[in-house]
């Protein structure tokens, strides 16, 4: 299988983001690659290692949300809190790029357990905060999701601006989430690439696996083996660049993995991974503008745990849990709440009478 050449790395020269010359990131002792010499950066997948920087300094970014380290099943934030949380006006600052493969291979080999890995339960539980900017309008969502590998699940969602008052309640009986291609995503490299690619059919090239992993992470809380598998598959993807000291909007430092999907490098997809557990901490999609990179979507993964029951189920026996469900009025709406992509899928109009 042939892979296209890696795109030029974002405009960096001596630790400065040259797409915004006023933003100096940090001093560096590495050789400066400015002017005509910048053409050599096109071979980033093989040569981008700043040997003069053994431990890149942490970059400081303002935190938008405080991460919760508890393993208890959380509640989504109320809409009033979302209204007070404004997404960052500028994209994540990255610096000291390196070839992604050795950085990710090293991470895959040292994956450690997350604090909530020992928590037992049928359902993966994920809480996330997502911001989208579409046609100048910003939407903020706080979502708690339950997922079981029989393609059943549930969700609690708050949103601002709020299209309906209060928390939205959803649940899906077994099999009803099969259209989201979530099952078996982390059992093999082939399954992972296939399932991740189905979440990013509107993208091409190197951005598909980065964005696909972010989409899967909004439902799954994979075991350490699953996380190691995902990181290994990222390592084998050409055209990715690693930034070992990237800070997300919850103030957490992780390994940034970035790519550009368009030939003219106008769009960047950035994934931030925990430096020891390999968990997805954040995802950002940004577009290059004359004033620098501007984010159009940002996702924070705030809680990952497991539980035996969904939001409506009382703490009782497993047999009772199988039969318990909300009233039919609360059957799930096919509402398609995508938290990675800003653009919603088209819904065909119903046929009209002739």
mmCIF file of C-alpha atoms in Angstrom, residues 5-350:
data_model
loop_
_atom_site.group_PDB
_atom_site.id
_atom_site.type_symbol
_atom_site.label_atom_id
_atom_site.label_comp_id
_atom_site.label_asym_id
_atom_site.label_seq_id
_atom_site.Cartn_x
_atom_site.Cartn_y
_atom_site.Cartn_z
ATOM 1 C CA UNK A 5 4.272 12.031 1.336
ATOM 2 C CA UNK A 6 3.919 13.807 4.635
ATOM 3 C CA UNK A 7 2.729 17.417 4.365
ATOM 4 C CA UNK A 8 4.937 20.272 5.496
ATOM 5 C CA UNK A 9 4.897 20.776 9.218
ATOM 6 C CA UNK A 10 3.115 23.861 10.541
ATOM 7 C CA UNK A 11 5.279 26.951 10.160
ATOM 8 C CA UNK A 12 7.782 26.751 12.980
ATOM 9 C CA UNK A 13 11.169 28.428 13.092
ATOM 10 C CA UNK A 14 13.336 28.245 16.179
ATOM 11 C CA UNK A 15 10.366 27.533 18.444
ATOM 12 C CA UNK A 16 8.140 30.254 16.934
ATOM 13 C CA UNK A 17 4.810 29.654 15.230
ATOM 14 C CA UNK A 18 5.519 31.543 12.014
ATOM 15 C CA UNK A 19 1.843 31.570 11.048
ATOM 16 C CA UNK A 20 1.532 34.124 13.856
ATOM 17 C CA UNK A 21 4.902 35.935 14.237
ATOM 18 C CA UNK A 22 3.766 37.746 17.378
ATOM 19 C CA UNK A 23 3.418 34.490 19.273
ATOM 20 C CA UNK A 24 6.780 33.332 20.566
ATOM 21 C CA UNK A 25 6.403 29.882 22.033
ATOM 22 C CA UNK A 26 9.625 29.266 23.897
ATOM 23 C CA UNK A 27 13.384 29.687 23.469
ATOM 24 C CA UNK A 28 15.150 26.830 21.733
ATOM 25 C CA UNK A 29 18.707 25.727 21.195
ATOM 26 C CA UNK A 30 17.847 23.863 17.999
ATOM 27 C CA UNK A 31 19.091 25.143 14.606
ATOM 28 C CA UNK A 32 16.799 27.705 13.002
ATOM 29 C CA UNK A 33 15.083 26.564 9.801
ATOM 30 C CA UNK A 34 13.906 29.795 8.198
ATOM 31 C CA UNK A 35 13.496 31.191 4.697
ATOM 32 C CA UNK A 36 14.515 28.904 1.858
ATOM 33 C CA UNK A 37 15.760 26.253 4.295
ATOM 34 C CA UNK A 38 12.159 25.624 5.415
ATOM 35 C CA UNK A 39 11.607 23.527 2.290
ATOM 36 C CA UNK A 40 13.438 20.661 3.976
ATOM 37 C CA UNK A 41 10.663 20.352 6.546
ATOM 38 C CA UNK A 42 8.567 18.517 3.954
ATOM 39 C CA UNK A 43 10.287 15.290 4.996
ATOM 40 C CA UNK A 44 8.862 15.650 8.507
ATOM 41 C CA UNK A 45 7.907 11.998 9.003
ATOM 42 C CA UNK A 46 11.520 10.933 8.761
ATOM 43 C CA UNK A 47 13.577 13.868 9.942
ATOM 44 C CA UNK A 48 11.625 15.944 12.473
ATOM 45 C CA UNK A 49 13.597 15.294 15.640
ATOM 46 C CA UNK A 50 14.989 18.229 17.534
ATOM 47 C CA UNK A 51 17.978 16.480 19.014
ATOM 48 C CA UNK A 52 19.075 19.557 20.926
ATOM 49 C CA UNK A 53 15.945 19.479 23.130
ATOM 50 C CA UNK A 54 15.921 16.412 25.359
ATOM 51 C CA UNK A 55 12.943 17.526 27.463
ATOM 52 C CA UNK A 56 10.729 20.182 25.819
ATOM 53 C CA UNK A 57 9.286 22.605 28.376
ATOM 54 C CA UNK A 58 5.598 22.584 29.165
ATOM 55 C CA UNK A 59 3.628 25.248 27.310
ATOM 56 C CA UNK A 60 1.018 27.117 29.296
ATOM 57 C CA UNK A 61 -2.575 27.269 28.060
ATOM 58 C CA UNK A 62 -5.575 28.755 29.888
ATOM 59 C CA UNK A 63 -7.842 26.010 31.260
ATOM 60 C CA UNK A 64 -11.514 26.108 30.293
ATOM 61 C CA UNK A 65 -12.708 23.202 32.470
ATOM 62 C CA UNK A 66 -11.365 21.469 35.569
ATOM 63 C CA UNK A 67 -10.887 17.733 35.019
ATOM 64 C CA UNK A 68 -12.579 15.403 37.511
ATOM 65 C CA UNK A 69 -10.336 12.556 38.671
ATOM 66 C CA UNK A 70 -13.160 10.682 40.384
ATOM 67 C CA UNK A 71 -14.290 7.271 39.069
ATOM 68 C CA UNK A 72 -17.909 7.884 40.066
ATOM 69 C CA UNK A 73 -20.492 8.234 37.286
ATOM 70 C CA UNK A 74 -20.858 12.002 36.763
ATOM 71 C CA UNK A 75 -23.748 14.248 35.814
ATOM 72 C CA UNK A 76 -23.533 16.620 32.841
ATOM 73 C CA UNK A 77 -23.011 20.275 33.655
ATOM 74 C CA UNK A 78 -26.186 22.392 33.558
ATOM 75 C CA UNK A 79 -26.734 24.747 30.639
ATOM 76 C CA UNK A 80 -26.145 27.774 32.867
ATOM 77 C CA UNK A 81 -22.591 26.574 33.513
ATOM 78 C CA UNK A 82 -22.037 25.974 29.798
ATOM 79 C CA UNK A 83 -23.123 29.532 29.055
ATOM 80 C CA UNK A 84 -20.332 30.795 31.278
ATOM 81 C CA UNK A 85 -17.680 28.617 29.613
ATOM 82 C CA UNK A 86 -16.463 30.253 26.429
ATOM 83 C CA UNK A 87 -14.272 28.278 24.039
ATOM 84 C CA UNK A 88 -10.740 29.536 23.496
ATOM 85 C CA UNK A 89 -10.463 32.108 20.671
ATOM 86 C CA UNK A 90 -7.143 30.681 19.451
ATOM 87 C CA UNK A 91 -5.908 27.191 18.746
ATOM 88 C CA UNK A 92 -3.678 25.063 20.949
ATOM 89 C CA UNK A 93 -0.047 26.168 20.978
ATOM 90 C CA UNK A 94 2.316 23.407 19.864
ATOM 91 C CA UNK A 95 6.105 23.462 19.655
ATOM 92 C CA UNK A 96 9.191 21.265 19.339
ATOM 93 C CA UNK A 97 7.800 18.884 16.689
ATOM 94 C CA UNK A 98 9.199 15.403 16.370
ATOM 95 C CA UNK A 99 8.606 12.428 14.127
ATOM 96 C CA UNK A 100 5.504 10.755 15.561
ATOM 97 C CA UNK A 101 6.487 7.112 15.057
ATOM 98 C CA UNK A 102 9.258 6.777 17.685
ATOM 99 C CA UNK A 103 7.340 8.893 20.196
ATOM 100 C CA UNK A 104 4.152 6.823 19.799
ATOM 101 C CA UNK A 105 5.983 3.480 19.718
ATOM 102 C CA UNK A 106 7.616 4.386 23.022
ATOM 103 C CA UNK A 107 4.220 5.324 24.496
ATOM 104 C CA UNK A 108 2.622 2.069 23.300
ATOM 105 C CA UNK A 109 5.340 0.053 25.036
ATOM 106 C CA UNK A 110 4.907 1.797 28.388
ATOM 107 C CA UNK A 111 1.083 2.064 28.617
ATOM 108 C CA UNK A 112 0.076 1.987 32.276
ATOM 109 C CA UNK A 113 -3.260 1.450 33.985
ATOM 110 C CA UNK A 114 -5.610 4.369 34.442
ATOM 111 C CA UNK A 115 -6.947 5.033 37.940
ATOM 112 C CA UNK A 116 -10.438 3.927 36.835
ATOM 113 C CA UNK A 117 -9.385 0.798 34.907
ATOM 114 C CA UNK A 118 -10.038 -1.487 37.932
ATOM 115 C CA UNK A 119 -13.648 -0.249 38.245
ATOM 116 C CA UNK A 120 -15.970 -3.035 37.089
ATOM 117 C CA UNK A 121 -19.224 -2.748 35.184
ATOM 118 C CA UNK A 122 -20.968 -3.717 31.963
ATOM 119 C CA UNK A 123 -20.960 -0.193 30.595
ATOM 120 C CA UNK A 124 -18.170 2.115 29.568
ATOM 121 C CA UNK A 125 -18.986 5.606 30.857
ATOM 122 C CA UNK A 126 -17.502 8.716 29.258
ATOM 123 C CA UNK A 127 -18.119 12.346 30.133
ATOM 124 C CA UNK A 128 -17.058 14.977 27.627
ATOM 125 C CA UNK A 129 -17.294 18.696 26.957
ATOM 126 C CA UNK A 130 -17.406 19.778 23.302
ATOM 127 C CA UNK A 131 -17.361 23.155 21.572
ATOM 128 C CA UNK A 132 -18.276 23.710 17.899
ATOM 129 C CA UNK A 133 -18.038 26.870 15.833
ATOM 130 C CA UNK A 134 -20.155 26.674 12.700
ATOM 131 C CA UNK A 135 -21.052 29.671 10.506
ATOM 132 C CA UNK A 136 -20.045 32.001 13.327
ATOM 133 C CA UNK A 137 -22.320 30.333 15.889
ATOM 134 C CA UNK A 138 -20.891 28.434 18.853
ATOM 135 C CA UNK A 139 -22.518 25.419 20.456
ATOM 136 C CA UNK A 140 -21.313 23.928 23.744
ATOM 137 C CA UNK A 141 -22.332 20.454 24.926
ATOM 138 C CA UNK A 142 -21.691 18.458 28.061
ATOM 139 C CA UNK A 143 -22.447 14.760 27.584
ATOM 140 C CA UNK A 144 -22.327 11.634 29.755
ATOM 141 C CA UNK A 145 -22.508 8.427 27.708
ATOM 142 C CA UNK A 146 -22.963 4.755 28.589
ATOM 143 C CA UNK A 147 -21.929 2.065 26.080
ATOM 144 C CA UNK A 148 -22.040 -1.756 26.187
ATOM 145 C CA UNK A 149 -20.527 -4.011 23.523
ATOM 146 C CA UNK A 150 -23.973 -5.355 22.595
ATOM 147 C CA UNK A 151 -24.494 -1.896 21.048
ATOM 148 C CA UNK A 152 -26.789 -0.686 23.823
ATOM 149 C CA UNK A 153 -26.279 2.476 25.790
ATOM 150 C CA UNK A 154 -27.622 5.719 27.157
ATOM 151 C CA UNK A 155 -26.784 9.416 27.317
ATOM 152 C CA UNK A 156 -27.490 12.552 29.321
ATOM 153 C CA UNK A 157 -26.844 15.801 27.458
ATOM 154 C CA UNK A 158 -26.948 19.491 28.273
ATOM 155 C CA UNK A 159 -26.396 22.108 25.594
ATOM 156 C CA UNK A 160 -25.965 25.858 25.185
ATOM 157 C CA UNK A 161 -27.680 27.582 23.481
ATOM 158 C CA UNK A 162 -30.311 25.202 24.847
ATOM 159 C CA UNK A 163 -32.799 24.045 22.156
ATOM 160 C CA UNK A 164 -34.919 22.461 24.891
ATOM 161 C CA UNK A 165 -34.908 23.092 28.641
ATOM 162 C CA UNK A 166 -32.928 20.953 31.035
ATOM 163 C CA UNK A 167 -31.080 17.663 30.512
ATOM 164 C CA UNK A 168 -31.837 15.503 27.471
ATOM 165 C CA UNK A 169 -32.300 11.798 28.324
ATOM 166 C CA UNK A 170 -31.624 9.065 25.775
ATOM 167 C CA UNK A 171 -31.250 5.300 25.816
ATOM 168 C CA UNK A 172 -30.617 2.630 23.197
ATOM 169 C CA UNK A 173 -31.670 -1.047 23.596
ATOM 170 C CA UNK A 174 -29.240 -3.787 22.468
ATOM 171 C CA UNK A 175 -28.308 -3.413 18.807
ATOM 172 C CA UNK A 176 -29.628 0.118 18.411
ATOM 173 C CA UNK A 177 -26.148 1.674 18.332
ATOM 174 C CA UNK A 178 -24.850 -0.676 15.630
ATOM 175 C CA UNK A 179 -25.037 2.133 13.047
ATOM 176 C CA UNK A 180 -22.286 3.961 14.961
ATOM 177 C CA UNK A 181 -19.782 1.127 14.346
ATOM 178 C CA UNK A 182 -18.491 1.004 17.919
ATOM 179 C CA UNK A 183 -18.417 -2.723 18.647
ATOM 180 C CA UNK A 184 -15.058 -4.550 18.697
ATOM 181 C CA UNK A 185 -13.196 -1.354 17.830
ATOM 182 C CA UNK A 186 -10.227 -2.177 20.078
ATOM 183 C CA UNK A 187 -9.787 -5.935 19.584
ATOM 184 C CA UNK A 188 -7.384 -5.782 16.617
ATOM 185 C CA UNK A 189 -5.566 -3.296 14.432
ATOM 186 C CA UNK A 190 -7.753 -4.104 11.432
ATOM 187 C CA UNK A 191 -10.979 -3.610 13.402
ATOM 188 C CA UNK A 192 -9.653 -0.379 14.868
ATOM 189 C CA UNK A 193 -8.693 1.112 11.507
ATOM 190 C CA UNK A 194 -11.973 0.016 9.949
ATOM 191 C CA UNK A 195 -14.203 1.337 12.746
ATOM 192 C CA UNK A 196 -12.232 4.575 13.130
ATOM 193 C CA UNK A 197 -12.375 5.181 9.381
ATOM 194 C CA UNK A 198 -16.156 4.834 9.340
ATOM 195 C CA UNK A 199 -16.390 7.801 11.711
ATOM 196 C CA UNK A 200 -14.414 10.006 9.320
ATOM 197 C CA UNK A 201 -15.751 9.221 5.873
ATOM 198 C CA UNK A 202 -15.699 12.920 5.004
ATOM 199 C CA UNK A 203 -11.932 13.135 5.554
ATOM 200 C CA UNK A 204 -9.045 11.795 3.550
ATOM 201 C CA UNK A 205 -5.430 10.914 4.153
ATOM 202 C CA UNK A 206 -3.691 11.151 7.496
ATOM 203 C CA UNK A 207 -6.489 12.872 9.408
ATOM 204 C CA UNK A 208 -8.867 9.907 9.336
ATOM 205 C CA UNK A 209 -7.286 7.844 12.099
ATOM 206 C CA UNK A 210 -6.655 10.854 14.352
ATOM 207 C CA UNK A 211 -10.253 12.042 14.127
ATOM 208 C CA UNK A 212 -11.641 8.498 14.179
ATOM 209 C CA UNK A 213 -9.891 7.731 17.470
ATOM 210 C CA UNK A 214 -11.321 10.929 18.956
ATOM 211 C CA UNK A 215 -14.823 9.861 17.886
ATOM 212 C CA UNK A 216 -14.439 6.363 19.364
ATOM 213 C CA UNK A 217 -13.106 7.858 22.605
ATOM 214 C CA UNK A 218 -16.408 9.659 23.143
ATOM 215 C CA UNK A 219 -18.084 6.255 23.703
ATOM 216 C CA UNK A 220 -15.356 3.851 24.813
ATOM 217 C CA UNK A 221 -13.239 3.470 27.930
ATOM 218 C CA UNK A 222 -10.837 0.832 26.527
ATOM 219 C CA UNK A 223 -8.532 -1.309 28.634
ATOM 220 C CA UNK A 224 -4.755 -0.671 28.569
ATOM 221 C CA UNK A 225 -4.352 -3.280 25.815
ATOM 222 C CA UNK A 226 -6.895 -1.445 23.657
ATOM 223 C CA UNK A 227 -5.155 1.872 24.221
ATOM 224 C CA UNK A 228 -1.776 0.361 23.335
ATOM 225 C CA UNK A 229 -3.302 -1.034 20.140
ATOM 226 C CA UNK A 230 -4.686 2.371 19.134
ATOM 227 C CA UNK A 231 -1.390 4.160 19.821
ATOM 228 C CA UNK A 232 0.506 1.517 17.826
ATOM 229 C CA UNK A 233 -1.801 2.020 14.849
ATOM 230 C CA UNK A 234 -1.237 5.771 15.068
ATOM 231 C CA UNK A 235 2.511 5.136 15.112
ATOM 232 C CA UNK A 236 2.220 3.237 11.827
ATOM 233 C CA UNK A 237 0.348 6.111 10.155
ATOM 234 C CA UNK A 238 2.603 8.291 7.970
ATOM 235 C CA UNK A 239 2.384 12.062 7.969
ATOM 236 C CA UNK A 240 1.841 12.569 11.710
ATOM 237 C CA UNK A 241 3.872 14.906 13.903
ATOM 238 C CA UNK A 242 4.289 14.555 17.682
ATOM 239 C CA UNK A 243 4.556 17.381 20.216
ATOM 240 C CA UNK A 244 5.584 15.728 23.512
ATOM 241 C CA UNK A 245 4.543 18.544 25.889
ATOM 242 C CA UNK A 246 1.134 19.744 24.698
ATOM 243 C CA UNK A 247 -1.375 21.184 27.188
ATOM 244 C CA UNK A 248 -5.112 20.677 26.781
ATOM 245 C CA UNK A 249 -7.868 23.065 27.851
ATOM 246 C CA UNK A 250 -8.248 21.283 31.172
ATOM 247 C CA UNK A 251 -4.622 22.090 32.034
ATOM 248 C CA UNK A 252 -3.364 18.528 31.481
ATOM 249 C CA UNK A 253 -0.036 17.905 29.755
ATOM 250 C CA UNK A 254 0.053 15.169 27.143
ATOM 251 C CA UNK A 255 1.536 14.074 23.837
ATOM 252 C CA UNK A 256 0.092 16.008 20.919
ATOM 253 C CA UNK A 257 -0.300 14.153 17.614
ATOM 254 C CA UNK A 258 -1.134 16.430 14.693
ATOM 255 C CA UNK A 259 -1.703 16.227 10.972
ATOM 256 C CA UNK A 260 -2.890 18.396 8.121
ATOM 257 C CA UNK A 261 -5.378 16.844 5.722
ATOM 258 C CA UNK A 262 -5.420 19.382 2.886
ATOM 259 C CA UNK A 263 -2.570 19.825 0.442
ATOM 260 C CA UNK A 264 -2.395 23.547 1.152
ATOM 261 C CA UNK A 265 -2.227 22.872 4.908
ATOM 262 C CA UNK A 266 -5.298 24.920 5.809
ATOM 263 C CA UNK A 267 -6.726 22.417 8.291
ATOM 264 C CA UNK A 268 -5.089 20.754 11.282
ATOM 265 C CA UNK A 269 -6.322 17.855 13.408
ATOM 266 C CA UNK A 270 -4.714 17.590 16.833
ATOM 267 C CA UNK A 271 -5.105 14.703 19.285
ATOM 268 C CA UNK A 272 -3.692 14.940 22.840
ATOM 269 C CA UNK A 273 -2.871 11.645 24.567
ATOM 270 C CA UNK A 274 -2.088 11.007 28.214
ATOM 271 C CA UNK A 275 1.706 10.510 28.420
ATOM 272 C CA UNK A 276 1.513 7.249 30.392
ATOM 273 C CA UNK A 277 -1.979 5.715 30.078
ATOM 274 C CA UNK A 278 -2.506 6.582 26.402
ATOM 275 C CA UNK A 279 -6.044 7.823 27.061
ATOM 276 C CA UNK A 280 -7.377 10.479 24.694
ATOM 277 C CA UNK A 281 -7.435 13.745 26.625
ATOM 278 C CA UNK A 282 -8.560 16.153 23.908
ATOM 279 C CA UNK A 283 -9.112 16.693 20.201
ATOM 280 C CA UNK A 284 -9.042 19.932 18.210
ATOM 281 C CA UNK A 285 -9.810 20.786 14.618
ATOM 282 C CA UNK A 286 -8.370 24.132 13.534
ATOM 283 C CA UNK A 287 -8.230 26.139 10.309
ATOM 284 C CA UNK A 288 -5.382 28.381 9.214
ATOM 285 C CA UNK A 289 -6.354 32.047 8.876
ATOM 286 C CA UNK A 290 -4.282 35.197 8.240
ATOM 287 C CA UNK A 291 -4.145 35.730 12.017
ATOM 288 C CA UNK A 292 -3.084 32.153 12.841
ATOM 289 C CA UNK A 293 -4.808 28.852 13.589
ATOM 290 C CA UNK A 294 -8.458 29.203 14.647
ATOM 291 C CA UNK A 295 -10.317 26.249 16.253
ATOM 292 C CA UNK A 296 -13.628 25.162 14.738
ATOM 293 C CA UNK A 297 -14.159 22.207 17.109
ATOM 294 C CA UNK A 298 -12.685 21.268 20.467
ATOM 295 C CA UNK A 299 -13.342 18.183 22.578
ATOM 296 C CA UNK A 300 -12.298 17.447 26.164
ATOM 297 C CA UNK A 301 -12.611 13.923 27.580
ATOM 298 C CA UNK A 302 -13.147 14.548 31.290
ATOM 299 C CA UNK A 303 -14.220 11.231 32.893
ATOM 300 C CA UNK A 304 -13.803 7.580 31.956
ATOM 301 C CA UNK A 305 -15.143 4.849 34.196
ATOM 302 C CA UNK A 306 -17.414 1.770 34.227
ATOM 303 C CA UNK A 307 -20.735 0.928 35.816
ATOM 304 C CA UNK A 308 -23.384 -1.800 35.946
ATOM 305 C CA UNK A 309 -26.352 0.467 35.304
ATOM 306 C CA UNK A 310 -27.541 3.397 33.232
ATOM 307 C CA UNK A 311 -29.072 6.654 34.424
ATOM 308 C CA UNK A 312 -32.592 5.295 35.062
ATOM 309 C CA UNK A 313 -31.667 1.912 36.506
ATOM 310 C CA UNK A 314 -31.786 1.483 40.300
ATOM 311 C CA UNK A 315 -29.007 -0.396 42.136
ATOM 312 C CA UNK A 316 -30.526 -3.857 42.041
ATOM 313 C CA UNK A 317 -29.820 -7.347 40.666
ATOM 314 C CA UNK A 318 -28.493 -8.043 37.186
ATOM 315 C CA UNK A 319 -31.703 -9.897 36.208
ATOM 316 C CA UNK A 320 -33.823 -6.896 37.104
ATOM 317 C CA UNK A 321 -31.503 -4.572 35.199
ATOM 318 C CA UNK A 322 -32.045 -6.503 31.980
ATOM 319 C CA UNK A 323 -35.808 -5.811 32.051
ATOM 320 C CA UNK A 324 -35.771 -2.274 33.419
ATOM 321 C CA UNK A 325 -36.173 0.560 30.932
ATOM 322 C CA UNK A 326 -37.844 3.974 30.754
ATOM 323 C CA UNK A 327 -41.323 4.499 29.405
ATOM 324 C CA UNK A 328 -41.847 4.339 25.641
ATOM 325 C CA UNK A 329 -42.088 8.120 25.543
ATOM 326 C CA UNK A 330 -38.371 8.190 26.284
ATOM 327 C CA UNK A 331 -37.351 5.909 23.428
ATOM 328 C CA UNK A 332 -34.288 7.411 21.778
ATOM 329 C CA UNK A 333 -34.621 10.019 19.086
ATOM 330 C CA UNK A 334 -32.272 9.507 16.148
ATOM 331 C CA UNK A 335 -30.800 12.921 16.838
ATOM 332 C CA UNK A 336 -27.219 12.345 15.651
ATOM 333 C CA UNK A 337 -25.375 14.326 18.297
ATOM 334 C CA UNK A 338 -21.938 14.286 16.745
ATOM 335 C CA UNK A 339 -19.384 15.824 19.064
ATOM 336 C CA UNK A 340 -16.353 15.697 16.788
ATOM 337 C CA UNK A 341 -17.758 16.991 13.512
ATOM 338 C CA UNK A 342 -19.401 20.399 13.373
ATOM 339 C CA UNK A 343 -21.454 19.615 10.277
ATOM 340 C CA UNK A 344 -24.411 17.325 10.818
ATOM 341 C CA UNK A 345 -25.286 14.622 8.275
ATOM 342 C CA UNK A 346 -27.979 15.476 5.782
ATOM 343 C CA UNK A 347 -31.451 14.182 6.553
ATOM 344 C CA UNK A 348 -33.539 13.485 3.424
ATOM 345 C CA UNK A 349 -36.882 15.219 3.235
ATOM 346 C CA UNK A 350 -39.926 12.931 3.464
#
